[in-house]
PDB file of C-alpha atoms (C1' of nucleotides) in Angstrom:
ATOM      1  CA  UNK A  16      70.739  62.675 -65.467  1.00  0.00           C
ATOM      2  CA  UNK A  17      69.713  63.156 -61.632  1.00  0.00           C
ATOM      3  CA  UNK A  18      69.665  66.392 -60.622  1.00  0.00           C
ATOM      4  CA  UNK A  19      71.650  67.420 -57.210  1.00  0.00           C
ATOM      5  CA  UNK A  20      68.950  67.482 -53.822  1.00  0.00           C
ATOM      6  CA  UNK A  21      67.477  70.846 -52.909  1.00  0.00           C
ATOM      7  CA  UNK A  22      68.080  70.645 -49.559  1.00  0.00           C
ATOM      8  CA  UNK A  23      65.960  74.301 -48.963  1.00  0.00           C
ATOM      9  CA  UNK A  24      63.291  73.852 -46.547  1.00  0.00           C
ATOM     10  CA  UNK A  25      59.391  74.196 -47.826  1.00  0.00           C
ATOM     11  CA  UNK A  26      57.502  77.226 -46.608  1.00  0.00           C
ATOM     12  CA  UNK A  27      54.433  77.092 -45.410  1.00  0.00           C
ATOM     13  CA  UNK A  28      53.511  78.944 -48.605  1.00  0.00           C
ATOM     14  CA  UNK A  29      53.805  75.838 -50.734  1.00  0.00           C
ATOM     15  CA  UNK A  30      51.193  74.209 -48.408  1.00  0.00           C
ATOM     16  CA  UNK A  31      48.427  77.384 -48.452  1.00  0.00           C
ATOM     17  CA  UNK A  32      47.513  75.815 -52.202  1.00  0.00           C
ATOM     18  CA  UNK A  33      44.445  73.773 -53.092  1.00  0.00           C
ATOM     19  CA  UNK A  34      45.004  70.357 -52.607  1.00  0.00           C
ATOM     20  CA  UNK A  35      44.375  69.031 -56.096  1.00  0.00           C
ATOM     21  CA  UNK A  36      47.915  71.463 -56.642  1.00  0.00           C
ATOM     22  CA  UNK A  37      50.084  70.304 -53.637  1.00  0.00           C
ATOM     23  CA  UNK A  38      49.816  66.661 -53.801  1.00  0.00           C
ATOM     24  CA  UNK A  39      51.507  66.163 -57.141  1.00  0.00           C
ATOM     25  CA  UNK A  40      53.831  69.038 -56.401  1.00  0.00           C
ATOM     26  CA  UNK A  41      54.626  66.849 -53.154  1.00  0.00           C
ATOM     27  CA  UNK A  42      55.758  63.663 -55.309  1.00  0.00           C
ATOM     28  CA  UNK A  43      60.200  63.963 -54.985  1.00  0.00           C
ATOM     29  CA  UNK A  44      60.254  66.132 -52.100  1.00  0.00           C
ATOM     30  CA  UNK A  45      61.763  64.437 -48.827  1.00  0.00           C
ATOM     31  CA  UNK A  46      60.374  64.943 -45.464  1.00  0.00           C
ATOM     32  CA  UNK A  47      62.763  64.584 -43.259  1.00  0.00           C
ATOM     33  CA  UNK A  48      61.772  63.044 -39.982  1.00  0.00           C
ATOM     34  CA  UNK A  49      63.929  64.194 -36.879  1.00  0.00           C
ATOM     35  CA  UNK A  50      63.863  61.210 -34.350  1.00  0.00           C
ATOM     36  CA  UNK A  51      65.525  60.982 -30.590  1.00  0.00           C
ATOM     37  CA  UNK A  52      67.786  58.325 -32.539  1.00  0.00           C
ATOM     38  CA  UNK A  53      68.558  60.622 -35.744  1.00  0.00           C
ATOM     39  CA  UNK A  54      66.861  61.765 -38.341  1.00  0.00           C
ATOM     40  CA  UNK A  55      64.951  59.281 -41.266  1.00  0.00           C
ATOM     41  CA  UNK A  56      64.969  60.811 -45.017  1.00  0.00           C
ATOM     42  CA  UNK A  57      62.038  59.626 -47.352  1.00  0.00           C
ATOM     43  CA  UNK A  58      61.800  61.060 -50.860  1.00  0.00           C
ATOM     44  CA  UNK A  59      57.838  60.846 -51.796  1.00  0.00           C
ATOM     45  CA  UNK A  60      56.770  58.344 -54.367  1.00  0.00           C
ATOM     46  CA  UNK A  61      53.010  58.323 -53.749  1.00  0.00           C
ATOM     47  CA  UNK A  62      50.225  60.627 -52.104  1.00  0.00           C
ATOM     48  CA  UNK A  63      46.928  60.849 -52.086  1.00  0.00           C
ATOM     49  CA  UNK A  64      44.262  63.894 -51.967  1.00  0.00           C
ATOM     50  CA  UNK A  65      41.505  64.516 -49.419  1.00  0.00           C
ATOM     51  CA  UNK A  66      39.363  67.437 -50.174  1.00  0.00           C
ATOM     52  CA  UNK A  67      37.619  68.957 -47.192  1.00  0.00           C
ATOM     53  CA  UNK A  68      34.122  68.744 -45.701  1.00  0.00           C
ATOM     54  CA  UNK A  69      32.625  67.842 -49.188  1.00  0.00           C
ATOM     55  CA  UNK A  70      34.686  64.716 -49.843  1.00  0.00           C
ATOM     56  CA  UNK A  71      33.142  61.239 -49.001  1.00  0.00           C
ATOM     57  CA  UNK A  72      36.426  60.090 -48.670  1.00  0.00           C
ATOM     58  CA  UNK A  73      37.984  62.279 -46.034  1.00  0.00           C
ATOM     59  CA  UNK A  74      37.706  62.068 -42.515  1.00  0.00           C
ATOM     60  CA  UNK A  75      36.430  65.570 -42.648  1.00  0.00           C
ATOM     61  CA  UNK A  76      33.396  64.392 -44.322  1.00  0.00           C
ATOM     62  CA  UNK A  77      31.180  64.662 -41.191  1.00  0.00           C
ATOM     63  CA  UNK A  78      32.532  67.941 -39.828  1.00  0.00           C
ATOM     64  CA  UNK A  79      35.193  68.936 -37.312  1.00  0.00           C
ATOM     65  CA  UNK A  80      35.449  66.227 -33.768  1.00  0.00           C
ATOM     66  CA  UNK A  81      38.482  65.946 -31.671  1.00  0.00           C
ATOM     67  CA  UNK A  82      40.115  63.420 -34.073  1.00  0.00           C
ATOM     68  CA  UNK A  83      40.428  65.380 -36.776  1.00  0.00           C
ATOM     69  CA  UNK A  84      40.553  68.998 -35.794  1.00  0.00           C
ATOM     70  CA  UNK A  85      43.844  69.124 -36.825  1.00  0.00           C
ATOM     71  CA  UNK A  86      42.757  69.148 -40.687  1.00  0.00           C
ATOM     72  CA  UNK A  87      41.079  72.027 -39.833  1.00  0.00           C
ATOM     73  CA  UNK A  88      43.757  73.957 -38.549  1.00  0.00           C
ATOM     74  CA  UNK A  89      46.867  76.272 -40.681  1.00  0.00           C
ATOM     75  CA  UNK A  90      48.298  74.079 -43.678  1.00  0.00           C
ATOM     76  CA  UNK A  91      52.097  72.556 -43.313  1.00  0.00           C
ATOM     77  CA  UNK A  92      50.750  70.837 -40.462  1.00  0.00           C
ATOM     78  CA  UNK A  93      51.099  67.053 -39.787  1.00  0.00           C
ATOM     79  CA  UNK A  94      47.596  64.790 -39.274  1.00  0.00           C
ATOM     80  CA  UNK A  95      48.203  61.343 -38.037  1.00  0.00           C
ATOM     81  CA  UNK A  96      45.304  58.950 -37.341  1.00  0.00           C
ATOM     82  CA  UNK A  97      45.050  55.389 -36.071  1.00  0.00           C
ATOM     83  CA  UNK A  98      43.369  53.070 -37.759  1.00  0.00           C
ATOM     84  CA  UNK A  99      42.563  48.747 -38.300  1.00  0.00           C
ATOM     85  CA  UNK A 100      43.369  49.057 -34.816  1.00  0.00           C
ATOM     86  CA  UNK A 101      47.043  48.231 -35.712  1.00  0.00           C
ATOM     87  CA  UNK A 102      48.325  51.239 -38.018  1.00  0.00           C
ATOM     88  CA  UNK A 103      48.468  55.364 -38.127  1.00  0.00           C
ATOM     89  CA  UNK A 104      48.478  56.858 -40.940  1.00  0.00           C
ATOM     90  CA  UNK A 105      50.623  60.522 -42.050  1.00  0.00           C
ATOM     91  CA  UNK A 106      48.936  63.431 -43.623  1.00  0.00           C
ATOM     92  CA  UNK A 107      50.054  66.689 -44.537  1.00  0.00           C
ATOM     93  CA  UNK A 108      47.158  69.458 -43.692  1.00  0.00           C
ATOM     94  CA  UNK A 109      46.959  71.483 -47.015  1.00  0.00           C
ATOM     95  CA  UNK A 110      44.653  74.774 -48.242  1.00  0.00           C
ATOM     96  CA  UNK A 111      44.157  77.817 -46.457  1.00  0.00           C
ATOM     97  CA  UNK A 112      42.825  77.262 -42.731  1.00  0.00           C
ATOM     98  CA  UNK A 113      39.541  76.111 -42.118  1.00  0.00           C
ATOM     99  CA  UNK A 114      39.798  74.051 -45.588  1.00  0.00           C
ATOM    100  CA  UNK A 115      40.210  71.226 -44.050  1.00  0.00           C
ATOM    101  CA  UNK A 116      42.039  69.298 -47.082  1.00  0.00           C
ATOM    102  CA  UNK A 117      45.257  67.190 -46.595  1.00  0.00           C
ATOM    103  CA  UNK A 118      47.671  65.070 -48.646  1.00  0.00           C
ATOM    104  CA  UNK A 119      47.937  60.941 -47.200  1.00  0.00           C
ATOM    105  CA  UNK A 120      51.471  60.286 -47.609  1.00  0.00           C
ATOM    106  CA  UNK A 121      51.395  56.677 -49.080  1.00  0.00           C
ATOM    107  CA  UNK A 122      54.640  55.538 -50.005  1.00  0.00           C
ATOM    108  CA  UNK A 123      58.426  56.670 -50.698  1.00  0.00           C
ATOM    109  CA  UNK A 124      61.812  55.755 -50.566  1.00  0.00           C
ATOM    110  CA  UNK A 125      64.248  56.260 -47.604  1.00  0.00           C
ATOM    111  CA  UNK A 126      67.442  58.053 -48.539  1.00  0.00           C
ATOM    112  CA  UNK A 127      68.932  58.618 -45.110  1.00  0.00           C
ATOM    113  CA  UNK A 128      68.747  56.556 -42.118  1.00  0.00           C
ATOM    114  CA  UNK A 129      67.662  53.124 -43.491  1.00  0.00           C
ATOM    115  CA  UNK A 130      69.129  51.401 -40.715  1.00  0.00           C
ATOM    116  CA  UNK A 131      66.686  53.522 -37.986  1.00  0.00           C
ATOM    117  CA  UNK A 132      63.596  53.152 -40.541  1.00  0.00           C
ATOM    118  CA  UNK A 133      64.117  48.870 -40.684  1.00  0.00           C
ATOM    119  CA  UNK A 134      64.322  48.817 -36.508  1.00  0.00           C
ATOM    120  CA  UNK A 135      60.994  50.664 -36.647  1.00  0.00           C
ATOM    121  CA  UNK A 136      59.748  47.946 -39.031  1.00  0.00           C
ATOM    122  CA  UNK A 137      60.569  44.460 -37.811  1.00  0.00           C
ATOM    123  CA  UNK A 138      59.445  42.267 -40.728  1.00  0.00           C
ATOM    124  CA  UNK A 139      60.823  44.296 -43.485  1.00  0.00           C
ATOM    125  CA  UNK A 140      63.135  42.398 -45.887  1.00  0.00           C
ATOM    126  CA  UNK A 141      63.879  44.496 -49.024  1.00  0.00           C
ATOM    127  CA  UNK A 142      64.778  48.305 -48.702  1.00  0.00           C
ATOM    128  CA  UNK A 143      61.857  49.240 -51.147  1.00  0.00           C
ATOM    129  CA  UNK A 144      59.424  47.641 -48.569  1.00  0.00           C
ATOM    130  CA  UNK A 145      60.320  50.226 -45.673  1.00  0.00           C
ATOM    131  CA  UNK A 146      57.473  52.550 -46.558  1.00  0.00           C
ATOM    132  CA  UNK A 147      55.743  50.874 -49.370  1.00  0.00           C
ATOM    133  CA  UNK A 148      52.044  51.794 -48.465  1.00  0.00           C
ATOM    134  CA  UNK A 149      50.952  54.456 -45.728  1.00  0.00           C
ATOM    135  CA  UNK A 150      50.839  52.484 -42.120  1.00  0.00           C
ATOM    136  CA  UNK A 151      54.717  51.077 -43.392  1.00  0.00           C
ATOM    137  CA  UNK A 152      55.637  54.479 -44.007  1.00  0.00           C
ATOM    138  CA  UNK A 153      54.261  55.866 -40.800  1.00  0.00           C
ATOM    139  CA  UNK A 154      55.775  52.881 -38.882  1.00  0.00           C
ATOM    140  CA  UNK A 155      58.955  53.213 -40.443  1.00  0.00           C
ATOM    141  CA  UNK A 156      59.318  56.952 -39.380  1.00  0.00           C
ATOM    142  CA  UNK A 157      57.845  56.461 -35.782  1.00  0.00           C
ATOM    143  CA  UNK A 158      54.994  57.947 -36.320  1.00  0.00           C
ATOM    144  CA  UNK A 159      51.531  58.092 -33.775  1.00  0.00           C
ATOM    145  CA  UNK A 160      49.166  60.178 -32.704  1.00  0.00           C
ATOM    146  CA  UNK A 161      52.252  61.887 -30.347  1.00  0.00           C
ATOM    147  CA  UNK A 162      52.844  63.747 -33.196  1.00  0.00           C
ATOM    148  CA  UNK A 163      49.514  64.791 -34.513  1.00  0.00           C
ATOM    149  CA  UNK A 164      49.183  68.566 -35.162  1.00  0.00           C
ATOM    150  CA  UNK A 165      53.114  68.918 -35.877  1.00  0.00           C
ATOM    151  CA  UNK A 166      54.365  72.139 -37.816  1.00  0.00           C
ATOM    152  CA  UNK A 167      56.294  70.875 -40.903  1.00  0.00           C
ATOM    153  CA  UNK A 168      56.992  74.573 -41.693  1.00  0.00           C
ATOM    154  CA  UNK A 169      58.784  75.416 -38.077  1.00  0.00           C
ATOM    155  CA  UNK A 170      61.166  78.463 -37.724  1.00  0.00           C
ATOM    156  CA  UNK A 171      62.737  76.128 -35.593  1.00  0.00           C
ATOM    157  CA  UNK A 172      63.493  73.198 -38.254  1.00  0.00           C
ATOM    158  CA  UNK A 173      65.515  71.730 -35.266  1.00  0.00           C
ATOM    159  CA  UNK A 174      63.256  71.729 -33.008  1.00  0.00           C
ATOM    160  CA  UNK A 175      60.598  69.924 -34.688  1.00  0.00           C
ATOM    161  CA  UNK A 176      59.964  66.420 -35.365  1.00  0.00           C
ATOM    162  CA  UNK A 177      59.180  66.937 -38.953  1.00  0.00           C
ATOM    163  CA  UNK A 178      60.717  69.075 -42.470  1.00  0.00           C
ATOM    164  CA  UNK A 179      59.893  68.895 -45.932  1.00  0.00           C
ATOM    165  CA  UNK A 180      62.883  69.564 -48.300  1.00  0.00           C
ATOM    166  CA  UNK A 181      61.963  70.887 -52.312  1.00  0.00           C
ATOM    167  CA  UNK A 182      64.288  67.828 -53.158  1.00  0.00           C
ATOM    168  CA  UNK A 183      63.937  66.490 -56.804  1.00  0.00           C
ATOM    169  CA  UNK A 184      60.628  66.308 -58.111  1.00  0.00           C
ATOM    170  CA  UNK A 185      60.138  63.763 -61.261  1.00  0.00           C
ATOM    171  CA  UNK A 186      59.881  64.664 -64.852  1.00  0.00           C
ATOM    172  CA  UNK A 187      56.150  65.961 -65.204  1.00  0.00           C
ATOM    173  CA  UNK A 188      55.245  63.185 -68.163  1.00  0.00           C
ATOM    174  CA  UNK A 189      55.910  60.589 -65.042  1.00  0.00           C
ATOM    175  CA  UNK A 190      53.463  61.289 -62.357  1.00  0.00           C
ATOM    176  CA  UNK A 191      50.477  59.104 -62.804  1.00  0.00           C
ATOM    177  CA  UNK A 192      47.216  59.230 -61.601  1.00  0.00           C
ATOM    178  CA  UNK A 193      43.855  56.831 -60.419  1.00  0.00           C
ATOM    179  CA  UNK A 194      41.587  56.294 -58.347  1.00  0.00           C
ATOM    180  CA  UNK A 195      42.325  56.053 -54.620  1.00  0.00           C
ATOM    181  CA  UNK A 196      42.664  52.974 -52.960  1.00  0.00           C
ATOM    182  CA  UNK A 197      40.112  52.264 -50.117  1.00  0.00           C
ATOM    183  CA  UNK A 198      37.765  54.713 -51.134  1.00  0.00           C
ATOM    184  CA  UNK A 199      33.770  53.154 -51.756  1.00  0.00           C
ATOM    185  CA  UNK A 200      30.979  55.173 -53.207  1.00  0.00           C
ATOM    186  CA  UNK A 201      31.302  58.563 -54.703  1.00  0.00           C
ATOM    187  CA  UNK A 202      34.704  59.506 -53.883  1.00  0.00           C
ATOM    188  CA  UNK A 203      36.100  56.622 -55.558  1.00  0.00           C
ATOM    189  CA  UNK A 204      35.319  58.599 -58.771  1.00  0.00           C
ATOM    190  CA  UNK A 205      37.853  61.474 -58.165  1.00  0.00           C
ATOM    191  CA  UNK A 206      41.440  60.432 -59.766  1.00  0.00           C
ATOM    192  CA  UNK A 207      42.989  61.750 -56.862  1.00  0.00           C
ATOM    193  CA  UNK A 208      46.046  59.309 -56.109  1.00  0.00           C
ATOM    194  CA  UNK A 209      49.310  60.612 -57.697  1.00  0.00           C
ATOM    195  CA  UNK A 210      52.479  58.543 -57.926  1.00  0.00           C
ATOM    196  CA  UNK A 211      55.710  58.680 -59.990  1.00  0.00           C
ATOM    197  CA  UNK A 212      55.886  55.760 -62.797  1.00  0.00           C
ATOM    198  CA  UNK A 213      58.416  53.217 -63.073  1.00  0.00           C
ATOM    199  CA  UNK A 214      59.026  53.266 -58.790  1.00  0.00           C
ATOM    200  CA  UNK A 215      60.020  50.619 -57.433  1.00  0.00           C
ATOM    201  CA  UNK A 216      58.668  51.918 -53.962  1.00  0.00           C
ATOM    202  CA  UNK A 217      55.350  52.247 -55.396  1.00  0.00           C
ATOM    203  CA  UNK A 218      53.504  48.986 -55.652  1.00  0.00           C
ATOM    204  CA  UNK A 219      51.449  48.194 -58.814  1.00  0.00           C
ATOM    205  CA  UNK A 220      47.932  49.540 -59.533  1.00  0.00           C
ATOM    206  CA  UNK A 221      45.868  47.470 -57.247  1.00  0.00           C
ATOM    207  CA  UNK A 222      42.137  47.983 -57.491  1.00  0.00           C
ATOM    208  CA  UNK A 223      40.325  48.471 -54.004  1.00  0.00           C
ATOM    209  CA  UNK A 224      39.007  45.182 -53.157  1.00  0.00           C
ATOM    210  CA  UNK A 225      36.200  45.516 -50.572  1.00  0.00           C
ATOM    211  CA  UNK A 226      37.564  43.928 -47.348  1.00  0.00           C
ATOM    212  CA  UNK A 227      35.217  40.724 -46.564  1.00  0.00           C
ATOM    213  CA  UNK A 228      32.653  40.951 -43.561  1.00  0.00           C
ATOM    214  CA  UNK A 229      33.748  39.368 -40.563  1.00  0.00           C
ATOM    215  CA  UNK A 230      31.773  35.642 -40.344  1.00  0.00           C
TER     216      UNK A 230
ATOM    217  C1'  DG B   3      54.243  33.606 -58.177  1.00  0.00           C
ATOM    218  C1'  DT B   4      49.155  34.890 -56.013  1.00  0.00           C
ATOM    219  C1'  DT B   5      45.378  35.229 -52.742  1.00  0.00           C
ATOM    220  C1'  DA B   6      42.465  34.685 -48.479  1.00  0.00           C
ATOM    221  C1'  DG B   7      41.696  35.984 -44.046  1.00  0.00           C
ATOM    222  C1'  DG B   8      42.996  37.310 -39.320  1.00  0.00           C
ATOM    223  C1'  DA B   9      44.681  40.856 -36.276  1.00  0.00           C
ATOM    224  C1'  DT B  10      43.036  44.906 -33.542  1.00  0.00           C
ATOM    225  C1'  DG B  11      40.775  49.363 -31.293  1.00  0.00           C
ATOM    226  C1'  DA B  12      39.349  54.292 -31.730  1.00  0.00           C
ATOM    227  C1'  DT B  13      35.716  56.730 -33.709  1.00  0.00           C
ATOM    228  C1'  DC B  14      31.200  57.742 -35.017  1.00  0.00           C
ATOM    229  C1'  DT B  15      26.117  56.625 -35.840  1.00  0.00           C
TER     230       DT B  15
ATOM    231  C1'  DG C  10      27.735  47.706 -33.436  1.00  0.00           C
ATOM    232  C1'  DA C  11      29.667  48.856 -37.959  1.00  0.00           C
ATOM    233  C1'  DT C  12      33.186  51.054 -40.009  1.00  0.00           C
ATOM    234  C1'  DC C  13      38.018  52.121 -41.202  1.00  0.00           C
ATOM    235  C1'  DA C  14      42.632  56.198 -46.345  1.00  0.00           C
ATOM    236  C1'  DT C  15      45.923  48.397 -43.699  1.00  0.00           C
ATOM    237  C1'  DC C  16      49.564  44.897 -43.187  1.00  0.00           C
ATOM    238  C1'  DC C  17      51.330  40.326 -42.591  1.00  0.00           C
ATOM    239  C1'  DT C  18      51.380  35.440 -42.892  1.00  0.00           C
ATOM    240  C1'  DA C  19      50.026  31.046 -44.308  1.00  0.00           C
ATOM    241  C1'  DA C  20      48.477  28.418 -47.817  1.00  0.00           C
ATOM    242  C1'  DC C  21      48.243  27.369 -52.431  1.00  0.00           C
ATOM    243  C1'  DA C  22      49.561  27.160 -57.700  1.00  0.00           C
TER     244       DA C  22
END
DNA sequence: GTTAGGATGATCT
DNA sequence: GATCATCCTAACA
């Protein structure tokens, strides 16, 4: 039995958590993107967790620069990066200010405006490909660095580009956890990619395979 | 069905 | 100049 969406709006409360507590807390919520064209609906299916300065895995790593100040800023704030020179990427800025942790939004399932989500994403076939992985997602919700240091918590929910719904979050006994993908050296040791089982928007376990060395 | 490798540029050392 | 929290397509079984 499904229970009915929460459609109530997530303080900025829920985001002024450690990390290691929002990200599985964010797996069923929907984040609602407002676009000039309408607005996208994605319930989350996979995240993963970026702990501050002391993380070898987060962009934080090496201290605040211009990139990344954002992290560094209030939580329910949006950090998008560009990266492979093709893609951005969609965080959610977690942990009281100055923490510096965030939440990589990595996959989920569009529930409202599917149609607006596959004209962002040309080669997209089936509807559980839209945001399947974190550069679809952010492509599918026209997402760039435009919109890097949005307020997911606004007053003004209609005047900003992004909102985060409570929605329907999964049955505790199916969030899963790993290893994140992409991570080398220590911070590959920290379990800290959480996804709901049995998803069809989330793609199987795939172990990080180094990327090969240009010739 | 699976896998190899190319695309592409900002950021940081 | 190396790295990077990736995706897509072509080629193959």
């Amino acid at each position: 039995m499904i229970a009915a969406t929460d459609r109530t709006p997530l303080g900025r409360s829920f985001f002024d958590r450690p990390v290691l507590d929002v990200a599985p807390d964010l797996l069923g919520r929907v984040l609602v993107r407002n676009t000039p064209d309408g607005p996208i609906e994605l319930r989350l299916t996979e995240v993963e967790a970026y702990a501050g300065p002391a993380d070898p895995g987060s962009h934080a790593y090496r201290g605040r620069t211009d990139r990344n100040a954002v992290m560094f800023g209030p939580p329910g704030h949006v950090y998008v990066y560009f990266t492979y020179g093709m893609w951005h990427c969609m965080n959610l800025v977690c942990g009281p200010e100055g923490t510096a942790s965030a939440v990589l939004l990595r996959a989920g399932q569009i529930t409202a405006g599917a149609d607006l989500a596959r004209k962002h994403r040309r080669t997209s076939r089936r509807d559980t490909d839209l945001a399947q992985g974190p550069a679809r997602l952010a492509t599918a919700l026209d997402v760039d660095r435009a919109l890097d240091g949005s307020d997911a918590c606004s007053e003004d929910p209609d005047g900003s580009p992004f909102r985060i719904l409570t929605g329907t979050p999964p049955a505790p006994d199916t969030i899963r956890n790993g290893p994140r993908t992409g991570v080398g050296g220590d911070g590959a040791a920290h379990p800290w990619r959480f996804w709901t089982d049995a998803d069809p928007t989330v793609s199987p376990y795939r172990p990080h395979t180094p990327r090969k060395r240009r010739s």
